[in-house]
Amino acid sequence: MFKDFVGDKTIAIAGVGVSNLPLVEFFVKLGGKVVCCDRKTEDKFDKKTLDLLRKNCVRLHFGEDYLDHFDGCDMILRSPGIRYDRPQFAEAVKKGAVLTGEIELFVALCPAKTIGITGSDGKTTTTTLIYEMLKKSGRRCFVGGNIGEPLLNRIENIGADDVVVIELSSFQLHNMRVSPDVAVITNITPNHLDYHTDYQEYQDAKKNIYLNGNTKLVVNYDNDITRRIGEEHTDADTVFFSKTVDTGGVRIYKDVIYSGDEPVLKISDIKIPGIHNVENYMAAIGAVGDMVSREDVHHVAVNFGGVAHRMELVREKDGIKFYNDSIASTPTRTAAGLRACNRKVVLIAGGYDKHISYEEFGDVVADYVKHLVLVGQTAPAIKESAENAVSKRNTSLPIELCDTFEEAVQRAHDAAESGDYVILSPASASFDMFKNFEERGNIFKDLVNKL
């Protein structure tokens, strides 16, 4: 029982974010004593959150020195956004504290089969597809991690016959020491270089998804890095998926997805557009093809309309379709969305700078964009890349720089004609203007609906 594990431990929660806040009452209910620490000052919390913390915590520490108060703590749950190598954590560990995170603790103690999904692009859709396929098969399953609600406070309701599907970010995998039973890596391209010290550290974090030699690994053969990872993983079952190569795993032949020699799904039956979504289905089939039927896969394919903020049709006005692809926080993700369109589009891009290169992104813009509207920190870099690509082609591309997000949406609308697509696909994170990509997408939808 997880209650026995908690006992009367003093548990510090470092970073009172979305994933950690529900754990406060959970640990107290099980008999634990909770210490909450957050960099935000007290006045930055809403009254409801403060009341919850004051009612349940034995100590509260806010402000710049929030990590200096772990004395007497048996365990520290680190928020994924706080690096594990902070000196205050090392000092607390020397004094006997255990440093972990919600997901690491959950995977270590979960009685059910666990399926973890990571990657630079496509992990949320792949996670959702796996969950929907398992649910259709009649299995009792749970989903969480970097998507949905926290998992740890549901652990007492999860049994050995259940399946848990977990989306895992590089932040959550950083310094993770346990692995799920099945690990899926959709792809790896440069991302989050504002958090990780370099690209290699980002790759190493992703590889922590399969530390256990018994983990089944599902990887993208068409991505150089994940292919090498799969080739190095010789301890247990490795399944490659590929659009072009028959590896004996999941492949495409005559517009049908095969698992080994067995036909599983016609590509034409997939409701959500784009070759990147075909790859997401291939990854999902590689992960749970032995746990679900072809009928289960087909049912999901023809009914699943996609996840919010992922090439989501907002509305059609005056013959112009507006799409919300706010999840696209990298050039590769935006490129995949643009390639899924059957025409050149009006693109709104730009946002927070994660220190990733836009050098090759200009070629995609030149090929798939008829009018480019830019906003945010990365606007100059995207503009330079697009101008270089257009110059090489000896063509032209209208590019507008905007001061506000509202202006960008209006300019994109004004540039579009009947039959056009206007797409918000920023190729950048949201944190320069918004709390997260969901807020950015929701504000985009509000602005579009007011046009």
XYZ file of C-alpha atoms in Angstrom:
451
model
C 0.000 0.000 0.000
C 1.282 3.454 -0.905
C 0.006 4.688 2.475
C 2.577 2.485 4.194
C 5.292 3.971 1.986
C 4.329 7.518 2.968
C 4.030 6.673 6.669
C 4.854 9.730 8.750
C 7.532 11.046 6.376
C 8.197 14.749 6.050
C 7.906 15.420 2.323
C 9.098 18.632 0.697
C 7.459 19.711 -2.547
C 9.842 21.953 -4.485
C 7.801 23.958 -6.968
C 4.074 24.216 -6.333
C 2.954 23.792 -9.921
C 0.022 22.120 -11.645
C 1.391 18.598 -11.172
C 2.477 19.017 -7.547
C -0.366 21.005 -5.966
C -2.853 18.076 -5.869
C -0.218 15.999 -4.070
C -0.286 18.252 -1.003
C -3.679 17.045 0.252
C -2.921 13.512 -0.956
C 0.210 13.129 1.178
C -1.457 14.704 4.217
C -4.417 12.335 3.855
C -2.007 9.388 3.934
C -0.318 10.637 7.103
C 2.633 12.564 5.710
C 3.853 15.990 6.764
C 4.258 18.378 3.831
C 6.671 21.268 3.364
C 6.009 23.437 0.287
C 8.685 25.609 -1.324
C 8.230 27.864 -4.333
C 10.206 30.641 -5.969
C 7.100 32.786 -6.340
C 6.408 35.201 -3.521
C 3.262 34.750 -1.455
C 1.410 37.575 -3.201
C 1.684 35.727 -6.540
C -0.595 32.907 -5.361
C -4.369 33.103 -5.528
C -6.318 32.938 -2.267
C -7.673 29.432 -2.906
C -4.183 27.992 -3.380
C -2.788 29.808 -0.342
C -5.664 28.600 1.843
C -5.013 25.007 0.727
C -1.290 25.299 1.450
C -1.759 26.927 4.861
C -4.303 24.302 5.881
C -2.164 21.313 4.909
C 1.521 22.249 5.129
C 3.674 22.211 8.249
C 5.973 24.811 6.653
C 5.799 27.196 3.699
C 8.806 28.850 2.075
C 8.400 31.404 -0.709
C 10.851 33.612 -2.594
C 14.385 33.427 -3.954
C 15.720 31.272 -1.091
C 12.927 28.688 -1.408
C 15.390 25.801 -1.831
C 17.239 26.546 1.416
C 14.723 24.933 3.757
C 14.960 21.135 3.442
C 16.230 20.428 6.972
C 14.309 17.556 8.528
C 12.820 16.396 5.212
C 12.838 12.685 4.376
C 11.926 13.164 0.726
C 11.983 16.007 -1.806
C 9.667 15.970 -4.820
C 11.283 18.164 -7.457
C 9.085 19.981 -9.957
C 10.242 19.070 -13.505
C 11.073 22.706 -14.226
C 13.731 22.814 -11.481
C 17.050 21.217 -12.437
C 18.070 18.282 -10.247
C 21.693 19.469 -9.931
C 20.960 22.523 -7.791
C 23.458 22.588 -4.870
C 20.653 22.795 -2.297
C 19.396 19.386 -3.430
C 22.868 17.867 -3.128
C 23.193 19.230 0.407
C 19.814 17.797 1.412
C 20.714 14.381 -0.033
C 23.942 14.403 2.019
C 21.766 14.821 5.102
C 19.673 11.782 4.183
C 16.829 13.134 2.063
C 15.689 11.249 -1.037
C 15.432 13.462 -4.142
C 12.829 12.331 -6.659
C 9.872 13.535 -8.713
C 6.203 12.679 -9.003
C 6.636 10.562 -12.141
C 9.777 8.752 -10.992
C 8.096 7.836 -7.710
C 4.956 6.717 -9.508
C 6.786 4.479 -12.006
C 8.875 2.936 -9.215
C 5.826 2.000 -7.127
C 3.078 1.475 -9.729
C 1.651 -2.072 -9.626
C 0.358 -1.894 -13.225
C 2.073 -2.158 -16.595
C 3.445 1.233 -17.624
C 3.916 2.624 -21.139
C 6.034 5.767 -21.424
C 6.136 8.052 -24.450
C 8.671 10.785 -25.133
C 10.067 12.632 -28.142
C 10.572 16.129 -29.452
C 7.329 16.028 -31.463
C 4.187 13.917 -31.442
C 4.319 12.575 -27.904
C 0.939 13.929 -26.760
C -0.898 12.611 -29.817
C 0.889 9.246 -29.583
C 0.114 9.036 -25.859
C -3.548 9.764 -26.547
C -3.723 7.225 -29.392
C -2.271 4.482 -27.189
C -4.710 5.337 -24.408
C -7.699 5.361 -26.791
C -6.693 2.033 -28.369
C -6.321 0.370 -24.964
C -9.612 1.841 -23.762
C -11.401 0.550 -26.883
C -9.949 -2.911 -26.235
C -11.756 -2.977 -22.895
C -8.708 -2.607 -20.697
C -8.864 -0.429 -17.607
C -6.276 2.247 -18.254
C -5.019 5.559 -16.930
C -3.194 8.416 -18.640
C -1.001 11.139 -17.161
C 2.498 12.519 -16.801
C 3.025 15.547 -19.009
C -0.640 15.332 -20.010
C -3.801 15.423 -17.924
C -3.910 15.030 -14.149
C -1.112 13.847 -11.821
C -0.809 10.075 -11.532
C 0.664 9.672 -8.070
C -2.502 10.660 -6.223
C -4.370 7.949 -8.172
C -1.909 5.154 -7.418
C -4.053 3.563 -4.688
C -6.837 2.985 -7.250
C -4.555 1.296 -9.810
C -4.312 -2.497 -9.884
C -1.912 -5.034 -11.338
C -4.182 -5.759 -14.322
C -4.457 -2.106 -15.367
C -2.295 -0.211 -17.875
C -0.916 3.291 -17.321
C 0.086 5.464 -20.294
C 2.556 8.222 -19.407
C 3.723 11.157 -21.508
C 7.268 12.075 -20.455
C 9.118 15.310 -21.156
C 12.885 15.724 -21.032
C 12.367 17.737 -17.826
C 10.671 14.750 -16.184
C 13.215 12.266 -17.537
C 16.211 14.344 -16.466
C 17.948 12.248 -13.771
C 15.131 9.659 -13.779
C 16.392 6.324 -12.441
C 13.510 3.965 -13.246
C 11.892 3.038 -16.553
C 8.414 2.099 -17.773
C 7.736 -1.411 -19.077
C 7.323 -0.092 -22.630
C 9.207 2.984 -23.857
C 8.344 4.925 -27.029
C 10.567 7.634 -28.534
C 8.813 9.370 -31.432
C 11.867 11.375 -32.587
C 14.635 13.584 -31.223
C 15.469 17.013 -32.642
C 16.944 20.092 -30.901
C 14.622 21.448 -28.217
C 14.639 23.034 -24.749
C 18.214 24.241 -25.071
C 17.298 27.090 -22.718
C 16.953 24.445 -19.962
C 19.488 21.787 -20.912
C 23.168 22.687 -20.978
C 23.505 21.407 -24.550
C 21.898 19.142 -27.159
C 23.700 16.064 -25.815
C 22.228 16.536 -22.352
C 18.772 16.816 -23.943
C 19.349 13.529 -25.804
C 20.645 11.831 -22.657
C 17.535 12.903 -20.760
C 15.325 11.320 -23.416
C 17.351 8.088 -23.214
C 16.515 7.764 -19.519
C 13.158 6.373 -20.608
C 14.728 2.923 -21.074
C 17.264 2.454 -18.266
C 15.729 -0.909 -17.394
C 17.226 -3.648 -19.578
C 13.830 -5.398 -19.717
C 12.039 -2.395 -21.211
C 10.481 -2.883 -24.640
C 11.693 0.016 -26.787
C 9.755 1.473 -29.746
C 11.730 3.988 -31.817
C 11.600 5.904 -35.084
C 14.010 4.345 -37.598
C 13.770 7.397 -39.870
C 15.263 9.718 -37.231
C 19.058 9.384 -37.049
C 19.302 9.737 -33.282
C 16.459 7.393 -32.348
C 17.690 4.834 -34.883
C 21.079 4.772 -33.135
C 19.343 4.464 -29.777
C 17.396 1.452 -31.027
C 20.491 -0.174 -32.490
C 22.298 0.229 -29.157
C 19.400 -1.253 -27.163
C 20.253 -4.954 -27.339
C 19.086 -6.047 -23.868
C 15.402 -6.442 -24.692
C 12.756 -6.197 -27.408
C 13.261 -3.288 -29.830
C 10.588 -2.323 -32.373
C 11.448 0.124 -35.146
C 8.812 2.005 -37.103
C 9.642 3.484 -40.504
C 7.837 5.089 -43.424
C 10.361 3.796 -45.958
C 12.356 0.839 -44.603
C 11.192 -2.676 -43.739
C 12.914 -3.313 -40.408
C 10.648 -6.185 -39.435
C 8.762 -3.821 -37.136
C 6.065 -1.335 -38.162
C 6.190 -0.122 -41.776
C 4.149 1.227 -44.669
C 3.462 -0.841 -47.777
C 1.035 0.297 -50.484
C -0.549 2.894 -48.158
C -1.189 0.336 -45.429
C 0.522 0.222 -42.026
C 1.920 -3.230 -41.308
C 3.181 -4.678 -38.044
C 5.622 -7.324 -39.159
C 3.818 -9.176 -41.936
C 0.328 -8.323 -40.684
C -1.686 -5.457 -42.234
C -3.112 -3.294 -39.444
C -4.486 -0.004 -40.794
C -5.113 1.774 -44.091
C -3.609 5.257 -44.056
C -6.762 6.554 -45.760
C -8.755 5.553 -42.647
C -6.837 7.970 -40.411
C -9.040 10.985 -39.693
C -6.317 13.435 -38.621
C -4.179 14.721 -41.525
C -0.440 14.674 -42.117
C 2.361 12.145 -42.479
C 3.509 13.081 -38.959
C 0.230 11.688 -37.642
C 0.770 8.505 -39.653
C 4.066 8.193 -37.778
C 2.212 8.704 -34.492
C -0.090 5.810 -35.371
C 2.915 3.664 -36.283
C 4.512 4.399 -32.908
C 1.272 3.545 -31.096
C 0.886 0.286 -33.030
C 4.483 -0.613 -32.204
C 3.769 -0.062 -28.522
C 0.423 -1.844 -28.081
C -0.179 -3.781 -31.298
C 0.111 -6.993 -29.278
C -2.445 -5.759 -26.722
C -5.242 -4.512 -28.999
C -7.043 -5.790 -32.093
C -7.016 -4.412 -35.639
C -10.643 -3.455 -35.055
C -9.649 -1.396 -32.007
C -6.994 0.456 -34.018
C -9.403 1.075 -36.903
C -12.113 2.404 -34.577
C -9.705 4.958 -33.109
C -8.371 5.937 -36.548
C -11.756 6.775 -38.052
C -13.117 8.527 -34.944
C -10.203 10.326 -33.297
C -10.210 13.979 -34.379
C -6.982 15.062 -32.732
C -5.884 16.793 -29.551
C -6.633 20.462 -28.856
C -4.042 22.977 -30.131
C -2.750 20.517 -32.735
C -3.846 21.650 -36.219
C -7.239 22.336 -34.656
C -9.771 23.944 -36.997
C -11.052 27.026 -35.158
C -13.527 28.406 -37.691
C -14.107 29.229 -41.347
C -14.856 32.868 -42.157
C -15.312 34.305 -45.644
C -13.868 31.113 -47.114
C -10.729 31.342 -44.931
C -9.983 28.463 -42.533
C -8.182 29.293 -39.282
C -6.113 26.541 -37.633
C -4.656 26.501 -34.124
C -1.350 24.595 -33.969
C -0.070 26.302 -30.824
C 1.599 23.082 -29.647
C 4.194 23.548 -32.416
C 7.024 24.973 -30.328
C 9.857 23.759 -32.583
C 10.695 24.262 -36.277
C 10.340 20.526 -36.948
C 6.846 20.467 -35.466
C 5.737 23.468 -37.520
C 7.305 21.939 -40.637
C 5.295 18.742 -40.128
C 2.064 20.714 -39.877
C 2.819 22.787 -42.980
C 3.603 19.662 -45.000
C 0.192 18.275 -44.050
C -1.519 21.137 -45.901
C -2.269 20.833 -49.599
C -1.599 24.515 -50.308
C 0.588 27.433 -49.339
C -0.663 29.081 -46.160
C -0.630 32.326 -44.213
C 1.565 31.490 -41.219
C 1.734 33.166 -37.808
C 5.016 32.215 -36.125
C 7.443 33.357 -33.448
C 7.639 33.317 -29.671
C 9.974 32.540 -26.793
C 13.603 31.781 -27.673
C 14.672 28.256 -26.594
C 18.069 28.754 -28.284
C 17.369 26.346 -31.130
C 18.445 26.983 -34.708
C 16.082 28.261 -37.409
C 18.686 27.970 -40.160
C 16.902 25.162 -42.040
C 13.389 26.340 -41.200
C 13.509 29.032 -43.876
C 13.461 26.402 -46.625
C 10.197 24.996 -45.253
C 8.713 28.493 -45.053
C 9.746 29.251 -48.634
C 8.102 26.035 -49.846
C 4.835 26.127 -47.890
C 4.060 29.738 -46.896
C 2.534 32.507 -49.038
C 2.514 35.213 -46.338
C 4.522 35.181 -43.095
C 3.457 37.074 -39.973
C 5.976 37.121 -37.111
C 5.803 38.110 -33.449
C 7.878 37.482 -30.322
C 11.550 36.973 -29.458
C 12.321 34.576 -32.318
C 10.780 36.758 -35.039
C 14.124 38.214 -36.243
C 15.770 34.777 -36.520
C 12.828 33.300 -38.440
C 12.700 36.362 -40.701
C 16.409 36.079 -41.525
C 16.137 32.364 -42.304
C 13.066 32.856 -44.515
C 14.659 35.757 -46.397
C 17.804 33.717 -47.066
C 15.765 30.797 -48.412
C 13.611 33.008 -50.622
C 16.700 34.791 -51.946
C 18.289 31.476 -52.955
C 15.139 30.608 -54.897
C 14.974 34.067 -56.499
C 11.333 34.326 -55.390
C 9.469 36.631 -53.016
C 7.571 36.250 -49.754
C 5.696 38.993 -47.863
C 6.938 39.084 -44.246
C 5.391 41.236 -41.514
C 6.796 41.864 -38.027
C 4.217 42.632 -35.341
C 4.520 44.080 -31.852
C 1.582 42.215 -30.332
C -0.133 38.870 -30.764
C -3.442 40.621 -31.443
C -1.836 42.581 -34.266
C -0.370 39.379 -35.735
C -3.777 37.684 -35.892
C -5.353 40.735 -37.521
C -2.535 41.063 -40.083
C -2.819 37.387 -40.982
C -6.563 37.743 -41.485
C -6.066 40.809 -43.673
C -3.483 38.995 -45.822
C -5.674 35.939 -46.451
C -8.141 35.376 -49.276
C -11.027 32.974 -49.737
C -9.646 29.444 -49.971
C -6.611 30.210 -47.792
C -5.558 28.623 -44.518
C -4.369 30.895 -41.698
C -2.308 28.811 -39.289
C -0.883 29.654 -35.889
C 2.141 27.352 -35.766
C 4.787 29.342 -33.894
C 7.891 27.099 -34.165
C 8.681 28.625 -30.767
C 7.675 28.300 -27.137
C 5.065 30.588 -25.618
C 6.696 31.923 -22.474
C 7.596 35.392 -23.748
C 3.907 36.344 -23.943
C 1.856 33.523 -22.412
C 1.756 31.118 -19.471
C 1.888 28.086 -21.771
C 0.968 26.917 -25.272
C -2.616 26.208 -24.171
C -3.144 29.822 -23.167
C -1.604 30.979 -26.456
C -3.923 28.684 -28.412
C -7.005 29.706 -26.459
C -6.283 33.405 -26.950
C -5.770 32.762 -30.667
C -9.159 31.057 -30.829
C -10.799 33.942 -28.987
C -9.246 36.490 -31.350
C -10.241 34.494 -34.434
C -13.815 34.143 -33.227
C -13.994 37.933 -32.774
C -12.848 38.713 -36.335
